[in-house]
JSON list of C-alpha atoms in Angstrom, two decimals:
[
{"chain": "E", "resi": 28, "resn": "MET", "atom": "CA", "xyz": [36.78, 1.62, 31.80]},
{"chain": "E", "resi": 29, "resn": "GLU", "atom": "CA", "xyz": [34.26, 2.80, 29.27]},
{"chain": "E", "resi": 30, "resn": "ALA", "atom": "CA", "xyz": [30.71, 3.95, 30.22]},
{"chain": "E", "resi": 31, "resn": "LEU", "atom": "CA", "xyz": [28.80, 0.95, 28.48]},
{"chain": "E", "resi": 32, "resn": "GLY", "atom": "CA", "xyz": [29.61, -1.91, 31.42]},
{"chain": "E", "resi": 33, "resn": "ARG", "atom": "CA", "xyz": [30.81, 0.67, 33.89]},
{"chain": "E", "resi": 34, "resn": "LEU", "atom": "CA", "xyz": [27.61, 3.19, 34.12]},
{"chain": "E", "resi": 35, "resn": "PHE", "atom": "CA", "xyz": [25.12, 1.78, 31.87]},
{"chain": "E", "resi": 36, "resn": "ASN", "atom": "CA", "xyz": [23.87, -1.11, 29.73]},
{"chain": "E", "resi": 37, "resn": "ILE", "atom": "CA", "xyz": [21.06, -0.23, 27.01]},
{"chain": "E", "resi": 38, "resn": "ILE", "atom": "CA", "xyz": [18.63, -1.92, 24.66]},
{"chain": "E", "resi": 39, "resn": "PRO", "atom": "CA", "xyz": [18.30, 0.42, 21.40]},
{"chain": "E", "resi": 40, "resn": "THR", "atom": "CA", "xyz": [15.18, -1.14, 20.58]},
{"chain": "E", "resi": 41, "resn": "ALA", "atom": "CA", "xyz": [12.95, -1.61, 23.49]},
{"chain": "E", "resi": 42, "resn": "ASP", "atom": "CA", "xyz": [9.56, -0.83, 22.67]},
{"chain": "E", "resi": 43, "resn": "ALA", "atom": "CA", "xyz": [7.51, -3.68, 24.40]},
{"chain": "E", "resi": 44, "resn": "VAL", "atom": "CA", "xyz": [10.28, -5.38, 25.43]},
{"chain": "E", "resi": 45, "resn": "GLU", "atom": "CA", "xyz": [10.68, -6.67, 29.13]},
{"chain": "E", "resi": 46, "resn": "VAL", "atom": "CA", "xyz": [13.90, -5.37, 30.53]},
{"chain": "E", "resi": 47, "resn": "ASN", "atom": "CA", "xyz": [15.71, -7.33, 33.18]},
{"chain": "E", "resi": 48, "resn": "MET", "atom": "CA", "xyz": [16.22, -5.04, 36.14]},
{"chain": "E", "resi": 49, "resn": "ARG", "atom": "CA", "xyz": [18.19, -7.84, 38.10]},
{"chain": "E", "resi": 50, "resn": "ASP", "atom": "CA", "xyz": [21.75, -6.22, 37.88]},
{"chain": "E", "resi": 51, "resn": "CYS", "atom": "CA", "xyz": [20.82, -2.62, 38.32]},
{"chain": "E", "resi": 52, "resn": "SER", "atom": "CA", "xyz": [19.34, -0.12, 40.46]},
{"chain": "E", "resi": 53, "resn": "ALA", "atom": "CA", "xyz": [17.20, 1.92, 37.77]},
{"chain": "E", "resi": 54, "resn": "ILE", "atom": "CA", "xyz": [15.97, 2.14, 34.23]},
{"chain": "E", "resi": 55, "resn": "THR", "atom": "CA", "xyz": [15.63, 5.42, 31.97]},
{"chain": "E", "resi": 56, "resn": "PHE", "atom": "CA", "xyz": [13.68, 4.86, 29.25]},
{"chain": "E", "resi": 57, "resn": "LEU", "atom": "CA", "xyz": [14.00, 7.27, 25.87]},
{"chain": "E", "resi": 58, "resn": "CYS", "atom": "CA", "xyz": [10.53, 7.78, 24.24]},
{"chain": "E", "resi": 59, "resn": "VAL", "atom": "CA", "xyz": [10.19, 9.14, 21.20]},
{"chain": "E", "resi": 60, "resn": "GLY", "atom": "CA", "xyz": [6.85, 9.96, 19.29]},
{"chain": "E", "resi": 61, "resn": "GLY", "atom": "CA", "xyz": [5.97, 11.20, 15.76]},
{"chain": "E", "resi": 62, "resn": "ASN", "atom": "CA", "xyz": [2.87, 13.06, 16.79]},
{"chain": "E", "resi": 63, "resn": "ALA", "atom": "CA", "xyz": [0.79, 12.20, 19.93]},
{"chain": "E", "resi": 64, "resn": "GLU", "atom": "CA", "xyz": [2.00, 9.03, 20.96]},
{"chain": "E", "resi": 65, "resn": "THR", "atom": "CA", "xyz": [1.06, 7.35, 24.50]},
{"chain": "E", "resi": 66, "resn": "PHE", "atom": "CA", "xyz": [3.77, 5.15, 26.22]},
{"chain": "E", "resi": 67, "resn": "THR", "atom": "CA", "xyz": [2.80, 2.78, 28.97]},
{"chain": "E", "resi": 68, "resn": "LEU", "atom": "CA", "xyz": [5.00, 1.39, 31.69]},
{"chain": "E", "resi": 69, "resn": "ALA", "atom": "CA", "xyz": [4.43, -2.26, 32.98]},
{"chain": "E", "resi": 70, "resn": "GLN", "atom": "CA", "xyz": [6.03, -4.60, 35.33]},
{"chain": "E", "resi": 71, "resn": "ALA", "atom": "CA", "xyz": [6.30, -8.55, 34.52]},
{"chain": "E", "resi": 72, "resn": "THR", "atom": "CA", "xyz": [7.78, -11.40, 36.71]},
{"chain": "E", "resi": 73, "resn": "ASP", "atom": "CA", "xyz": [9.86, -12.72, 33.72]},
{"chain": "E", "resi": 74, "resn": "ALA", "atom": "CA", "xyz": [11.09, -11.96, 30.04]},
{"chain": "E", "resi": 75, "resn": "ALA", "atom": "CA", "xyz": [7.99, -13.50, 28.43]},
{"chain": "E", "resi": 76, "resn": "GLY", "atom": "CA", "xyz": [5.94, -10.72, 30.15]},
{"chain": "E", "resi": 77, "resn": "SER", "atom": "CA", "xyz": [4.22, -13.33, 32.54]},
{"chain": "E", "resi": 78, "resn": "GLY", "atom": "CA", "xyz": [1.75, -11.24, 35.03]},
{"chain": "E", "resi": 79, "resn": "ALA", "atom": "CA", "xyz": [2.13, -8.21, 33.54]},
{"chain": "E", "resi": 80, "resn": "VAL", "atom": "CA", "xyz": [0.58, -5.13, 35.02]},
{"chain": "E", "resi": 81, "resn": "THR", "atom": "CA", "xyz": [0.93, -1.53, 34.53]},
{"chain": "E", "resi": 82, "resn": "LEU", "atom": "CA", "xyz": [3.06, 0.19, 36.87]},
{"chain": "E", "resi": 83, "resn": "SER", "atom": "CA", "xyz": [1.36, 3.31, 38.06]},
{"chain": "E", "resi": 84, "resn": "THR", "atom": "CA", "xyz": [4.44, 5.17, 39.65]},
{"chain": "E", "resi": 85, "resn": "ILE", "atom": "CA", "xyz": [5.30, 7.80, 37.07]},
{"chain": "E", "resi": 86, "resn": "THR", "atom": "CA", "xyz": [4.86, 11.33, 38.57]},
{"chain": "E", "resi": 87, "resn": "ARG", "atom": "CA", "xyz": [7.18, 13.07, 36.61]},
{"chain": "E", "resi": 88, "resn": "TYR", "atom": "CA", "xyz": [9.17, 12.69, 33.60]},
{"chain": "E", "resi": 89, "resn": "TYR", "atom": "CA", "xyz": [11.24, 15.24, 31.19]},
{"chain": "E", "resi": 90, "resn": "ALA", "atom": "CA", "xyz": [10.05, 16.16, 27.84]},
{"chain": "E", "resi": 91, "resn": "ASN", "atom": "CA", "xyz": [12.08, 17.75, 24.92]},
{"chain": "E", "resi": 92, "resn": "SER", "atom": "CA", "xyz": [10.69, 19.75, 21.87]},
{"chain": "E", "resi": 93, "resn": "ALA", "atom": "CA", "xyz": [13.84, 18.61, 19.66]},
{"chain": "E", "resi": 94, "resn": "ALA", "atom": "CA", "xyz": [14.81, 15.16, 19.01]},
{"chain": "E", "resi": 95, "resn": "ALA", "atom": "CA", "xyz": [18.27, 16.40, 17.74]},
{"chain": "E", "resi": 96, "resn": "GLY", "atom": "CA", "xyz": [19.00, 18.00, 21.26]},
{"chain": "E", "resi": 97, "resn": "ALA", "atom": "CA", "xyz": [18.55, 21.75, 19.83]},
{"chain": "E", "resi": 98, "resn": "THR", "atom": "CA", "xyz": [16.32, 22.58, 22.95]},
{"chain": "E", "resi": 99, "resn": "THR", "atom": "CA", "xyz": [16.77, 22.00, 26.77]},
{"chain": "E", "resi": 100, "resn": "TRP", "atom": "CA", "xyz": [14.71, 19.53, 28.76]},
{"chain": "E", "resi": 101, "resn": "SER", "atom": "CA", "xyz": [11.37, 20.57, 30.39]},
{"chain": "E", "resi": 102, "resn": "LEU", "atom": "CA", "xyz": [10.31, 18.72, 33.73]},
{"chain": "E", "resi": 103, "resn": "VAL", "atom": "CA", "xyz": [6.55, 17.26, 33.14]},
{"chain": "E", "resi": 104, "resn": "GLU", "atom": "CA", "xyz": [4.82, 16.64, 36.60]},
{"chain": "E", "resi": 105, "resn": "ILE", "atom": "CA", "xyz": [1.68, 14.46, 36.59]},
{"chain": "E", "resi": 106, "resn": "ALA", "atom": "CA", "xyz": [-0.66, 12.77, 38.91]},
{"chain": "E", "resi": 107, "resn": "ALA", "atom": "CA", "xyz": [0.77, 8.94, 39.50]},
{"chain": "E", "resi": 108, "resn": "GLY", "atom": "CA", "xyz": [0.12, 6.59, 36.50]},
{"chain": "E", "resi": 109, "resn": "GLY", "atom": "CA", "xyz": [1.64, 4.53, 34.12]},
{"chain": "E", "resi": 110, "resn": "VAL", "atom": "CA", "xyz": [1.22, 6.43, 30.94]},
{"chain": "E", "resi": 111, "resn": "VAL", "atom": "CA", "xyz": [3.08, 9.29, 29.32]},
{"chain": "E", "resi": 112, "resn": "THR", "atom": "CA", "xyz": [1.86, 10.94, 26.40]},
{"chain": "E", "resi": 113, "resn": "THR", "atom": "CA", "xyz": [4.02, 12.85, 23.51]},
{"chain": "E", "resi": 114, "resn": "THR", "atom": "CA", "xyz": [2.80, 15.42, 21.53]},
{"chain": "E", "resi": 115, "resn": "THR", "atom": "CA", "xyz": [3.95, 17.32, 18.14]},
{"chain": "E", "resi": 116, "resn": "ALA", "atom": "CA", "xyz": [5.38, 20.21, 20.42]},
{"chain": "E", "resi": 117, "resn": "LEU", "atom": "CA", "xyz": [7.08, 17.71, 22.80]},
{"chain": "E", "resi": 118, "resn": "PRO", "atom": "CA", "xyz": [7.84, 14.44, 21.10]},
{"chain": "E", "resi": 119, "resn": "VAL", "atom": "CA", "xyz": [10.64, 13.29, 23.23]},
{"chain": "E", "resi": 120, "resn": "ALA", "atom": "CA", "xyz": [10.15, 12.22, 26.74]},
{"chain": "E", "resi": 121, "resn": "VAL", "atom": "CA", "xyz": [12.64, 10.45, 29.32]},
{"chain": "E", "resi": 122, "resn": "ILE", "atom": "CA", "xyz": [11.00, 8.30, 31.95]},
{"chain": "E", "resi": 123, "resn": "HIS", "atom": "CA", "xyz": [13.11, 7.34, 35.07]},
{"chain": "E", "resi": 124, "resn": "VAL", "atom": "CA", "xyz": [12.12, 4.23, 36.98]},
{"chain": "E", "resi": 125, "resn": "SER", "atom": "CA", "xyz": [13.77, 2.97, 40.23]},
{"chain": "E", "resi": 126, "resn": "GLY", "atom": "CA", "xyz": [13.82, -0.71, 41.06]},
{"chain": "E", "resi": 127, "resn": "THR", "atom": "CA", "xyz": [12.27, 0.24, 44.48]},
{"chain": "E", "resi": 128, "resn": "GLU", "atom": "CA", "xyz": [8.86, 1.19, 42.52]},
{"chain": "E", "resi": 129, "resn": "LEU", "atom": "CA", "xyz": [8.43, -2.60, 41.55]},
{"chain": "E", "resi": 130, "resn": "SER", "atom": "CA", "xyz": [6.13, -4.81, 43.27]},
{"chain": "E", "resi": 131, "resn": "ASP", "atom": "CA", "xyz": [7.70, -7.66, 44.86]},
{"chain": "E", "resi": 132, "resn": "GLY", "atom": "CA", "xyz": [8.50, -10.62, 42.93]},
{"chain": "E", "resi": 133, "resn": "PHE", "atom": "CA", "xyz": [8.74, -8.47, 39.65]},
{"chain": "E", "resi": 134, "resn": "ASP", "atom": "CA", "xyz": [12.05, -7.96, 37.93]},
{"chain": "E", "resi": 135, "resn": "TYR", "atom": "CA", "xyz": [11.04, -6.67, 34.49]},
{"chain": "E", "resi": 136, "resn": "LEU", "atom": "CA", "xyz": [9.80, -3.47, 33.05]},
{"chain": "E", "resi": 137, "resn": "ARG", "atom": "CA", "xyz": [8.61, -2.82, 29.76]},
{"chain": "E", "resi": 138, "resn": "VAL", "atom": "CA", "xyz": [7.32, 0.45, 28.14]},
{"chain": "E", "resi": 139, "resn": "SER", "atom": "CA", "xyz": [4.96, 0.06, 24.98]},
{"chain": "E", "resi": 140, "resn": "SER", "atom": "CA", "xyz": [4.08, 2.57, 22.33]},
{"chain": "E", "resi": 141, "resn": "SER", "atom": "CA", "xyz": [0.38, 3.02, 21.02]},
{"chain": "E", "resi": 142, "resn": "SER", "atom": "CA", "xyz": [1.57, 3.37, 17.57]},
{"chain": "E", "resi": 143, "resn": "THR", "atom": "CA", "xyz": [4.97, 4.06, 15.69]},
{"chain": "E", "resi": 144, "resn": "GLY", "atom": "CA", "xyz": [7.05, 5.67, 18.64]},
{"chain": "E", "resi": 145, "resn": "THR", "atom": "CA", "xyz": [10.62, 4.15, 19.57]},
{"chain": "E", "resi": 146, "resn": "VAL", "atom": "CA", "xyz": [11.70, 3.16, 22.99]},
{"chain": "E", "resi": 147, "resn": "VAL", "atom": "CA", "xyz": [15.24, 2.86, 24.08]},
{"chain": "E", "resi": 148, "resn": "ALA", "atom": "CA", "xyz": [15.91, 1.48, 27.58]},
{"chain": "E", "resi": 149, "resn": "ILE", "atom": "CA", "xyz": [19.16, 2.32, 29.56]},
{"chain": "E", "resi": 150, "resn": "THR", "atom": "CA", "xyz": [19.68, 0.47, 32.68]},
{"chain": "E", "resi": 151, "resn": "HIS", "atom": "CA", "xyz": [22.17, 2.13, 35.13]},
{"chain": "E", "resi": 152, "resn": "ASP", "atom": "CA", "xyz": [23.52, 2.28, 38.57]},
{"chain": "E", "resi": 153, "resn": "LEU", "atom": "CA", "xyz": [24.78, -1.16, 37.51]},
{"chain": "E", "resi": 154, "resn": "ASP", "atom": "CA", "xyz": [25.28, -3.72, 40.65]},
{"chain": "E", "resi": 155, "resn": "VAL", "atom": "CA", "xyz": [28.54, -5.13, 38.91]},
{"chain": "E", "resi": 156, "resn": "GLN", "atom": "CA", "xyz": [30.72, -3.32, 36.49]},
{"chain": "E", "resi": 157, "resn": "ARG", "atom": "CA", "xyz": [31.84, -5.25, 33.58]},
{"chain": "E", "resi": 158, "resn": "SER", "atom": "CA", "xyz": [33.49, -5.08, 30.07]},
{"chain": "E", "resi": 159, "resn": "PRO", "atom": "CA", "xyz": [30.91, -4.29, 27.63]},
{"chain": "E", "resi": 160, "resn": "VAL", "atom": "CA", "xyz": [31.62, -7.92, 25.92]},
{"chain": "E", "resi": 161, "resn": "ASN", "atom": "CA", "xyz": [30.76, -9.35, 29.49]},
{"chain": "E", "resi": 162, "resn": "LEU", "atom": "CA", "xyz": [27.47, -7.56, 30.18]},
{"chain": "E", "resi": 163, "resn": "PRO", "atom": "CA", "xyz": [24.42, -9.95, 30.61]},
{"chain": "E", "resi": 164, "resn": "ALA", "atom": "CA", "xyz": [21.82, -9.71, 27.96]},
{"chain": "E", "resi": 165, "resn": "LEU", "atom": "CA", "xyz": [18.79, -7.62, 29.09]},
{"chain": "E", "resi": 166, "resn": "GLY", "atom": "CA", "xyz": [15.84, -9.28, 27.66]},
{"chain": "E", "resi": 167, "resn": "VAL", "atom": "CA", "xyz": [16.29, -12.43, 29.39]}
]
């Protein structure tokens, strides 16, 4: 079985998109900014973004200075919050969010960029492994 469907599912263009966590244990957001870019994490009760509030549980993320993978990852530890900022020196950030971090009644997460940044959402630790063609849509 291939990794897509066994290990993860993905939304390649997920900036400001509510991602359904119903069928996974965690989501990793890959955030790429051009220069200084702010990425904000929020939770919502449905795919329309109802009841969306900032989820202030980020205490660490990983940053990289090269989007092409030419350098190693650096651990960045911050005070608990819902915002990650990339810089010209560290334009790539990876944010891991566990399903246990969501408040009761919230099943959706989103990361929104402040400008032209890009976000990729990768759901993992899937509850049910499926062939890629049988994976559920993540944005509904």
